[in-house]
Tab-separated table of C-alpha atoms in Angstrom:
chain	number	residue	atom	x	y	z
C	1	MET	CA	3.545	89.343	-81.841
C	2	SER	CA	5.807	92.280	-80.305
C	3	GLU	CA	5.008	95.667	-80.867
C	4	LEU	CA	8.197	95.864	-82.650
C	5	ALA	CA	7.897	93.329	-85.092
C	6	LEU	CA	3.982	94.269	-85.558
C	7	LEU	CA	5.087	97.935	-86.520
C	8	ARG	CA	7.790	96.186	-88.779
C	9	SER	CA	5.372	94.051	-90.670
C	10	VAL	CA	2.522	97.309	-91.017
C	11	GLY	CA	2.065	97.668	-94.874
C	12	ALA	CA	3.586	94.190	-95.970
C	13	GLU	CA	1.559	91.576	-97.676
C	14	GLY	CA	-0.520	89.485	-95.031
C	15	GLY	CA	0.522	92.160	-92.568
C	16	PRO	CA	-1.166	93.049	-89.102
C	17	SER	CA	-5.083	93.761	-88.951
C	18	ASP	CA	-6.231	97.300	-87.979
C	19	ALA	CA	-7.454	95.534	-84.641
C	20	ASP	CA	-3.749	94.279	-84.135
C	21	VAL	CA	-2.338	97.658	-84.823
C	22	GLU	CA	-4.971	99.294	-82.506
C	23	GLU	CA	-4.432	97.036	-79.786
C	24	ALA	CA	-0.556	97.137	-79.670
C	25	ARG	CA	-0.958	101.335	-79.710
C	26	SER	CA	-2.970	100.481	-76.754
C	27	ARG	CA	-0.716	98.839	-75.070
C	28	ALA	CA	2.049	101.181	-75.597
C	29	GLN	CA	0.041	104.154	-74.490
C	30	ARG	CA	-0.530	102.142	-71.381
C	31	ARG	CA	2.751	101.609	-70.799
C	32	LEU	CA	3.848	105.119	-71.389
C	33	ARG	CA	1.078	106.958	-68.849
C	34	VAL	CA	2.075	104.528	-66.186
C	35	ALA	CA	6.014	105.788	-66.690
C	36	ILE	CA	4.703	109.252	-66.851
C	37	ALA	CA	2.856	109.071	-63.831
C	38	ARG	CA	5.218	107.526	-62.003
C	39	GLU	CA	7.550	109.937	-62.742
C	40	GLN	CA	5.036	112.885	-61.675
C	41	VAL	CA	4.489	110.676	-58.303
C	42	GLY	CA	8.121	109.894	-57.734
C	43	PRO	CA	9.314	106.783	-56.191
C	44	VAL	CA	6.989	105.134	-53.903
C	45	ARG	CA	10.026	103.339	-51.706
C	46	ARG	CA	13.711	104.617	-51.033
C	47	ALA	CA	15.272	106.566	-53.219
C	48	PRO	CA	18.098	104.881	-55.127
C	49	PRO	CA	21.522	106.039	-54.917
C	50	ARG	CA	22.363	109.359	-56.721
C	51	ARG	CA	24.230	107.893	-59.333
C	52	TRP	CA	21.559	105.627	-60.490
C	53	LEU	CA	19.210	109.298	-60.218
C	54	ALA	CA	22.025	111.081	-62.292
C	55	TRP	CA	21.552	108.812	-65.159
C	56	ARG	CA	17.799	107.977	-64.984
C	57	PRO	CA	16.577	110.966	-67.223
C	58	SER	CA	18.329	109.888	-69.944
C	59	LEU	CA	17.138	106.378	-69.715
C	60	LEU	CA	13.381	107.461	-69.221
C	61	VAL	CA	14.171	109.065	-72.757
C	62	GLY	CA	15.172	106.391	-74.213
C	63	ALA	CA	12.237	104.055	-73.013
C	64	ALA	CA	9.740	106.753	-74.033
C	65	ALA	CA	11.091	107.166	-77.869
C	66	ALA	CA	11.173	103.460	-78.115
C	67	LEU	CA	7.550	103.599	-77.238
C	68	VAL	CA	6.941	106.248	-79.650
C	69	MET	CA	8.904	104.230	-82.559
C	70	VAL	CA	6.937	100.897	-81.673
C	71	VAL	CA	3.528	102.914	-82.362
C	72	ALA	CA	4.649	105.444	-85.143
C	73	ALA	CA	2.516	103.822	-87.763
C	74	ALA	CA	-1.051	104.231	-85.789
C	75	VAL	CA	-0.617	107.453	-83.473
C	76	ALA	CA	1.289	110.711	-83.206
C	77	LEU	CA	3.390	111.173	-80.125
C	78	SER	CA	0.902	113.949	-78.752
C	79	ALA	CA	-1.818	111.472	-79.102
C	80	LEU	CA	0.056	109.256	-76.712
C	81	ARG	CA	0.507	111.912	-73.698
C	82	PRO	CA	-2.418	111.050	-71.116
C	83	PRO	CA	-4.741	114.367	-70.862
C	84	ALA	CA	-5.103	115.472	-67.312
C	85	ALA	CA	-7.772	113.421	-66.133
C	86	THR	CA	-6.520	110.295	-67.131
C	87	ALA	CA	-3.026	111.570	-65.952
C	88	ARG	CA	-4.546	112.203	-62.437
C	89	LEU	CA	-6.053	108.332	-62.366
C	90	ASP	CA	-2.619	107.399	-63.309
C	91	ARG	CA	-0.938	108.748	-60.805
C	92	LEU	CA	-3.351	107.694	-58.091
C	93	ALA	CA	-3.135	103.867	-59.537
C	94	VAL	CA	1.110	104.079	-58.903
C	95	VAL	CA	0.286	105.368	-55.288
C	96	ALA	CA	-2.463	102.496	-54.544
C	97	GLU	CA	0.395	99.820	-56.254
C	98	GLY	CA	3.109	101.144	-53.809
C	99	ALA	CA	0.192	100.442	-50.581
C	100	GLN	CA	0.797	97.848	-48.666
C	101	GLN	CA	-0.882	94.485	-48.727
C	102	SER	CA	-3.000	93.579	-45.705
C	103	ALA	CA	-1.453	90.819	-44.300
C	104	ARG	CA	-3.780	87.539	-44.443
C	105	THR	CA	-3.224	85.911	-41.371
C	106	GLY	CA	-5.329	82.660	-39.850
C	107	ASP	CA	-7.842	85.339	-37.756
C	108	GLY	CA	-8.820	88.768	-37.425
C	109	PHE	CA	-11.188	90.728	-39.219
C	110	VAL	CA	-11.131	93.974	-41.717
C	111	TYR	CA	-13.745	96.993	-40.238
C	112	THR	CA	-14.583	99.783	-41.960
C	113	SER	CA	-16.675	102.927	-41.295
C	114	SER	CA	-18.754	105.355	-43.408
C	115	ASP	CA	-21.144	108.112	-42.597
C	116	VAL	CA	-23.999	109.080	-44.706
C	117	ALA	CA	-26.551	111.531	-45.449
C	118	ALA	CA	-29.384	110.310	-47.808
C	119	LEU	CA	-32.515	112.142	-48.913
C	120	VAL	CA	-35.511	110.238	-48.551
C	121	GLN	CA	-38.897	111.056	-50.014
C	122	GLN	CA	-41.809	108.464	-48.820
C	123	VAL	CA	-45.673	108.624	-49.155
C	124	ALA	CA	-47.787	109.342	-46.665
C	125	PRO	CA	-51.232	107.231	-46.124
C	126	GLY	CA	-53.053	110.460	-46.986
C	127	GLY	CA	-50.924	110.995	-50.064
C	128	ASP	CA	-48.332	113.851	-48.982
C	129	VAL	CA	-44.587	113.580	-50.055
C	130	ILE	CA	-42.597	113.260	-46.991
C	131	THR	CA	-39.427	114.691	-47.595
C	132	PHE	CA	-36.515	114.539	-45.039
C	133	VAL	CA	-32.399	113.436	-44.977
C	134	ALA	CA	-31.440	109.976	-43.396
C	135	HIS	CA	-28.386	109.974	-41.328
C	136	GLN	CA	-26.869	106.513	-40.900
C	137	ARG	CA	-23.731	105.182	-39.438
C	138	ILE	CA	-22.465	102.317	-41.484
C	139	GLU	CA	-20.370	99.547	-40.239
C	140	ARG	CA	-19.083	96.612	-42.133
C	141	TRP	CA	-16.915	93.493	-40.740
C	142	ARG	CA	-15.505	90.883	-42.843
C	143	ASP	CA	-13.363	87.698	-42.150
C	144	LEU	CA	-10.846	86.151	-44.266
C	145	ASP	CA	-13.215	83.758	-45.329
C	146	GLY	CA	-15.649	86.377	-46.635
C	147	ARG	CA	-18.440	86.645	-44.871
C	148	LEU	CA	-20.064	90.133	-44.257
C	149	ARG	CA	-21.817	91.936	-41.581
C	150	VAL	CA	-23.668	95.042	-41.959
C	151	ARG	CA	-24.568	97.418	-39.433
C	152	THR	CA	-26.219	100.277	-40.078
C	153	THR	CA	-27.402	102.664	-37.090
C	154	PHE	CA	-29.543	105.684	-37.990
C	155	GLY	CA	-29.047	109.317	-36.605
C	156	ALA	CA	-32.199	111.987	-36.238
C	157	PRO	CA	-33.527	112.937	-39.269
C	158	THR	CA	-33.631	116.528	-40.822
C	159	PHE	CA	-36.225	117.952	-42.657
C	160	LEU	CA	-36.396	120.342	-45.178
C	161	SER	CA	-39.861	122.369	-43.719
C	162	VAL	CA	-41.520	121.915	-40.167
C	163	ALA	CA	-44.570	120.419	-42.659
C	164	ASP	CA	-42.294	117.645	-43.442
C	165	GLU	CA	-41.404	117.225	-40.129
C	166	GLU	CA	-44.917	117.073	-38.613
C	167	SER	CA	-46.185	114.598	-41.372
C	168	PHE	CA	-42.932	112.404	-40.257
C	169	ALA	CA	-44.091	112.134	-36.855
C	170	ALA	CA	-47.756	111.309	-37.614
C	171	ALA	CA	-46.800	108.584	-40.133
C	172	GLY	CA	-44.744	106.858	-37.815
C	173	LEU	CA	-41.988	106.732	-39.623
C	174	ASP	CA	-39.503	107.181	-36.976
C	175	VAL	CA	-39.678	103.461	-36.521
C	176	TYR	CA	-38.114	102.930	-39.600
C	177	TYR	CA	-35.882	106.235	-39.987
C	178	GLY	CA	-35.732	107.508	-36.276
C	179	GLU	CA	-32.272	108.251	-34.186
C	180	GLY	CA	-31.137	105.301	-32.642
C	181	VAL	CA	-32.834	102.692	-35.234
C	182	VAL	CA	-30.396	99.845	-36.097
C	183	GLU	CA	-30.465	97.322	-38.993
C	184	ASP	CA	-27.849	94.460	-38.878
C	185	ALA	CA	-27.428	91.813	-41.142
C	186	THR	CA	-24.578	88.952	-42.055
C	187	PHE	CA	-24.373	87.587	-45.733
C	188	GLU	CA	-22.381	84.726	-46.754
C	189	PRO	CA	-19.671	85.433	-49.484
C	190	THR	CA	-21.795	84.260	-52.320
C	191	GLN	CA	-24.093	87.112	-51.561
C	192	VAL	CA	-21.758	89.629	-52.351
C	193	LEU	CA	-20.636	90.907	-55.533
C	194	ASP	CA	-17.012	92.013	-54.744
C	195	ILE	CA	-16.187	88.527	-53.376
C	196	ALA	CA	-18.460	85.903	-55.260
C	197	ARG	CA	-15.662	85.931	-57.637
C	198	SER	CA	-11.973	86.359	-58.232
C	199	TRP	CA	-11.321	89.728	-60.286
C	200	SER	CA	-8.473	90.103	-62.489
C	201	THR	CA	-5.786	92.536	-61.254
C	202	ASP	CA	-4.924	93.448	-64.813
C	203	PRO	CA	-6.853	96.213	-66.196
C	204	ASP	CA	-7.794	94.865	-69.528
C	205	GLY	CA	-8.560	91.753	-67.831
C	206	LEU	CA	-10.687	93.309	-65.083
C	207	ARG	CA	-12.259	95.970	-67.703
C	208	SER	CA	-13.449	92.900	-69.853
C	209	GLU	CA	-14.805	91.247	-66.638
C	210	MET	CA	-16.366	94.768	-64.925
C	211	LEU	CA	-17.999	95.181	-68.406
C	212	GLY	CA	-19.580	91.397	-68.509
C	213	GLU	CA	-20.931	92.386	-64.889
C	214	LEU	CA	-23.104	95.449	-66.259
C	215	GLU	CA	-24.159	92.783	-69.053
C	216	ALA	CA	-25.605	90.466	-66.796
C	217	ALA	CA	-27.411	93.294	-64.687
C	218	GLY	CA	-29.203	94.490	-67.867
C	219	ASP	CA	-29.800	98.064	-66.834
C	220	THR	CA	-28.993	99.835	-69.999
C	221	ASP	CA	-31.236	102.830	-69.081
C	222	VAL	CA	-28.316	104.574	-67.716
C	223	ALA	CA	-24.931	105.341	-69.591
C	224	GLN	CA	-21.782	102.744	-69.334
C	225	PRO	CA	-19.110	105.080	-67.798
C	226	ALA	CA	-21.745	105.421	-64.442
C	227	ARG	CA	-22.576	101.975	-64.543
C	228	LEU	CA	-18.638	101.305	-64.630
C	229	LEU	CA	-18.095	104.268	-61.960
C	230	GLU	CA	-20.500	102.847	-59.698
C	231	LEU	CA	-19.231	99.086	-59.923
C	232	GLY	CA	-15.528	100.957	-59.805
C	233	ALA	CA	-16.571	102.509	-56.559
C	234	ALA	CA	-18.144	99.467	-54.880
C	235	LEU	CA	-14.939	97.481	-55.393
C	236	LEU	CA	-13.014	100.184	-54.104
C	237	ALA	CA	-14.774	100.704	-51.107
C	238	SER	CA	-15.230	96.912	-50.160
C	239	PRO	CA	-13.711	96.103	-46.860
C	240	GLY	CA	-10.015	94.911	-47.340
C	241	ALA	CA	-9.681	95.694	-51.056
C	242	GLU	CA	-5.990	94.728	-51.820
C	243	ALA	CA	-3.693	97.515	-53.385
C	244	ASP	CA	-3.117	95.551	-56.452
C	245	LEU	CA	-7.203	95.131	-57.296
C	246	ARG	CA	-7.419	99.022	-56.409
C	247	ALA	CA	-4.762	100.293	-58.500
C	248	ALA	CA	-6.556	98.212	-61.740
C	249	VAL	CA	-9.606	99.474	-60.860
C	250	LEU	CA	-8.284	102.919	-61.292
C	251	ARG	CA	-6.694	102.171	-64.452
C	252	VAL	CA	-10.124	100.925	-65.807
C	253	LEU	CA	-11.473	103.945	-64.880
C	254	ALA	CA	-8.879	106.263	-66.004
C	255	ALA	CA	-9.229	104.824	-69.857
C	256	GLU	CA	-13.026	105.077	-70.216
C	257	ASP	CA	-14.276	108.023	-72.176
C	258	GLY	CA	-16.723	109.911	-70.081
C	259	ILE	CA	-15.331	109.573	-66.512
C	260	GLU	CA	-13.602	113.073	-65.455
C	261	SER	CA	-11.303	114.182	-62.868
C	262	ALA	CA	-10.390	117.417	-60.995
C	263	ASP	CA	-8.157	118.495	-58.481
C	264	ALA	CA	-10.055	118.699	-55.053
C	265	ALA	CA	-9.966	118.574	-51.337
C	266	THR	CA	-11.465	115.575	-49.244
C	267	ALA	CA	-14.018	116.221	-46.367
C	268	SER	CA	-11.028	116.654	-43.977
C	269	GLY	CA	-9.074	119.323	-46.211
C	270	GLU	CA	-6.520	117.219	-47.267
C	271	PRO	CA	-5.453	117.183	-50.965
C	272	GLY	CA	-7.263	115.011	-53.054
C	273	VAL	CA	-8.986	113.791	-56.606
C	274	ALA	CA	-12.420	114.294	-57.941
C	275	VAL	CA	-13.281	111.499	-60.137
C	276	MET	CA	-16.810	112.166	-61.934
C	277	VAL	CA	-19.257	111.158	-64.759
C	278	GLU	CA	-22.719	113.033	-65.409
C	279	TYR	CA	-25.585	110.947	-66.783
C	280	ASP	CA	-29.202	111.156	-67.676
C	281	ASP	CA	-32.115	108.893	-66.283
C	282	ASP	CA	-35.817	109.692	-66.783
C	283	GLY	CA	-34.909	112.835	-68.349
C	284	ILE	CA	-32.771	114.487	-65.199
C	285	THR	CA	-29.200	114.550	-65.217
C	286	TYR	CA	-27.073	113.428	-62.429
C	287	GLU	CA	-23.455	113.967	-61.457
C	288	ARG	CA	-22.244	110.828	-59.380
C	289	ARG	CA	-18.791	111.924	-57.576
C	290	LEU	CA	-16.068	110.230	-56.040
C	291	VAL	CA	-13.196	111.731	-53.839
C	292	PHE	CA	-9.420	110.142	-53.153
C	293	ASP	CA	-6.933	111.096	-50.771
C	294	THR	CA	-3.872	112.011	-53.091
C	295	ALA	CA	-1.852	110.603	-50.641
C	296	THR	CA	-3.001	106.997	-49.937
C	297	ALA	CA	-5.217	106.678	-53.424
C	298	GLN	CA	-7.853	105.909	-50.913
C	299	LEU	CA	-11.391	106.369	-51.339
C	300	VAL	CA	-12.761	108.831	-48.839
C	301	GLU	CA	-16.320	110.452	-49.903
C	302	GLN	CA	-18.960	109.582	-52.402
C	303	ARG	CA	-21.477	112.168	-53.615
C	304	LEU	CA	-25.015	111.717	-56.223
C	305	VAL	CA	-26.372	115.036	-57.089
C	306	ALA	CA	-29.408	115.977	-59.435
C	307	LEU	CA	-28.161	118.883	-61.632
C	308	ASP	CA	-32.031	119.495	-62.784
C	309	PRO	CA	-34.699	120.457	-60.636
C	310	LEU	CA	-36.653	117.168	-59.285
C	311	PRO	CA	-40.451	116.237	-58.791
C	312	GLY	CA	-41.675	117.723	-55.197
C	313	GLY	CA	-40.371	121.173	-55.582
C	314	LEU	CA	-36.484	120.234	-55.079
C	315	PRO	CA	-33.622	122.752	-56.934
C	316	ALA	CA	-31.132	121.549	-59.475
C	317	GLY	CA	-27.994	121.080	-57.069
C	318	THR	CA	-29.844	118.868	-54.606
C	319	VAL	CA	-27.619	116.375	-52.609
C	320	LEU	CA	-29.235	112.944	-53.035
C	321	ARG	CA	-26.485	111.041	-51.493
C	322	HIS	CA	-23.543	111.670	-49.710
C	323	GLN	CA	-20.787	109.381	-47.909
C	324	VAL	CA	-17.599	109.732	-46.215
C	325	ASP	CA	-15.588	106.522	-46.112
C	326	ASP	CA	-12.904	105.663	-43.404
C	327	PRO	CA	-10.131	103.665	-44.293
C	328	SER	CA	-10.305	99.548	-43.401
C	329	VAL	CA	-8.818	98.986	-39.892
C	330	ARG	CA	-7.965	95.372	-38.932
C	331	VAL	CA	-9.931	94.258	-35.411
C	332	SER	CA	-9.855	90.964	-34.132
C	333	SER	CA	-13.833	90.794	-33.158
C	334	PHE	CA	-17.093	90.504	-35.840
C	335	GLY	CA	-19.207	92.557	-33.576
C	336	SER	CA	-17.268	95.308	-32.268
C	337	PRO	CA	-15.513	98.761	-33.805
C	338	PRO	CA	-11.927	99.075	-33.095
C	339	THR	CA	-11.125	100.925	-30.031
C	340	THR	CA	-8.570	103.899	-29.178
C	341	GLY	CA	-5.768	104.418	-26.896
């Protein structure tokens, strides 16, 4: 049943259920949010002729009015307008939709790289806790069959105190976290979450699949918005993630209560959008934050921060993990990064 037919039958004997009305309202809200987002972003392709532009505002007003009529029995016009947090993500989704899909040829690989600083606490043989920051360069290669190679190269660690540095050396931790240590592994497609299945690119279908994945994981100690954001980040950061899937993930996150957004700057100083959620785990509040480049809708930065003091004397505001992501590029080799020049 169309939304208009549903509206006309509201209140009639044998009319639609509350669930049907709510579903129609949600569909209309989503379409109106997308229309507003497209207006704010502007066309992603060449502008149409001036004659069309002269009529376009009146057409948009008519389309918005029709959507309002459809859901008038369920929600007021003011409730249809997306809040700022939702609008930012809707605009990013529109930008992602306008991105060119990667060419799927018979050879070649997708390559991505990230620079990561991760806080590590290690218990020394004597029982002392050693705290340091491990610096890593993470490179990923994916072929068109879905095989994934991940190579992690460690840089020199940094320490919070001289005592931590001395204990690190005495415990021989440089063998695992020292400068020049390399971890290298290759995974088959069935071992990689984001390609072990064909994810829906319809936002409603994708949301259902993502929630099913979270339910299967069984980790209910952390609130759903935080786990949904974590899964969304994994899909968005996947080497070669297609534009339609990235747009769908952004719309799923936009519709999730508890996920907020704000204007931000990327690590390189470009205009960006921060998407974040606060959650509690074992009595400590954390913030999980993603940063997107507004021009490309690419995920370019990830951060996990403890908002409360941590065991071992670490203060509130301690950054537990900071990751800067480079965009995906095509390379011809499964073993080497791209060359420049």
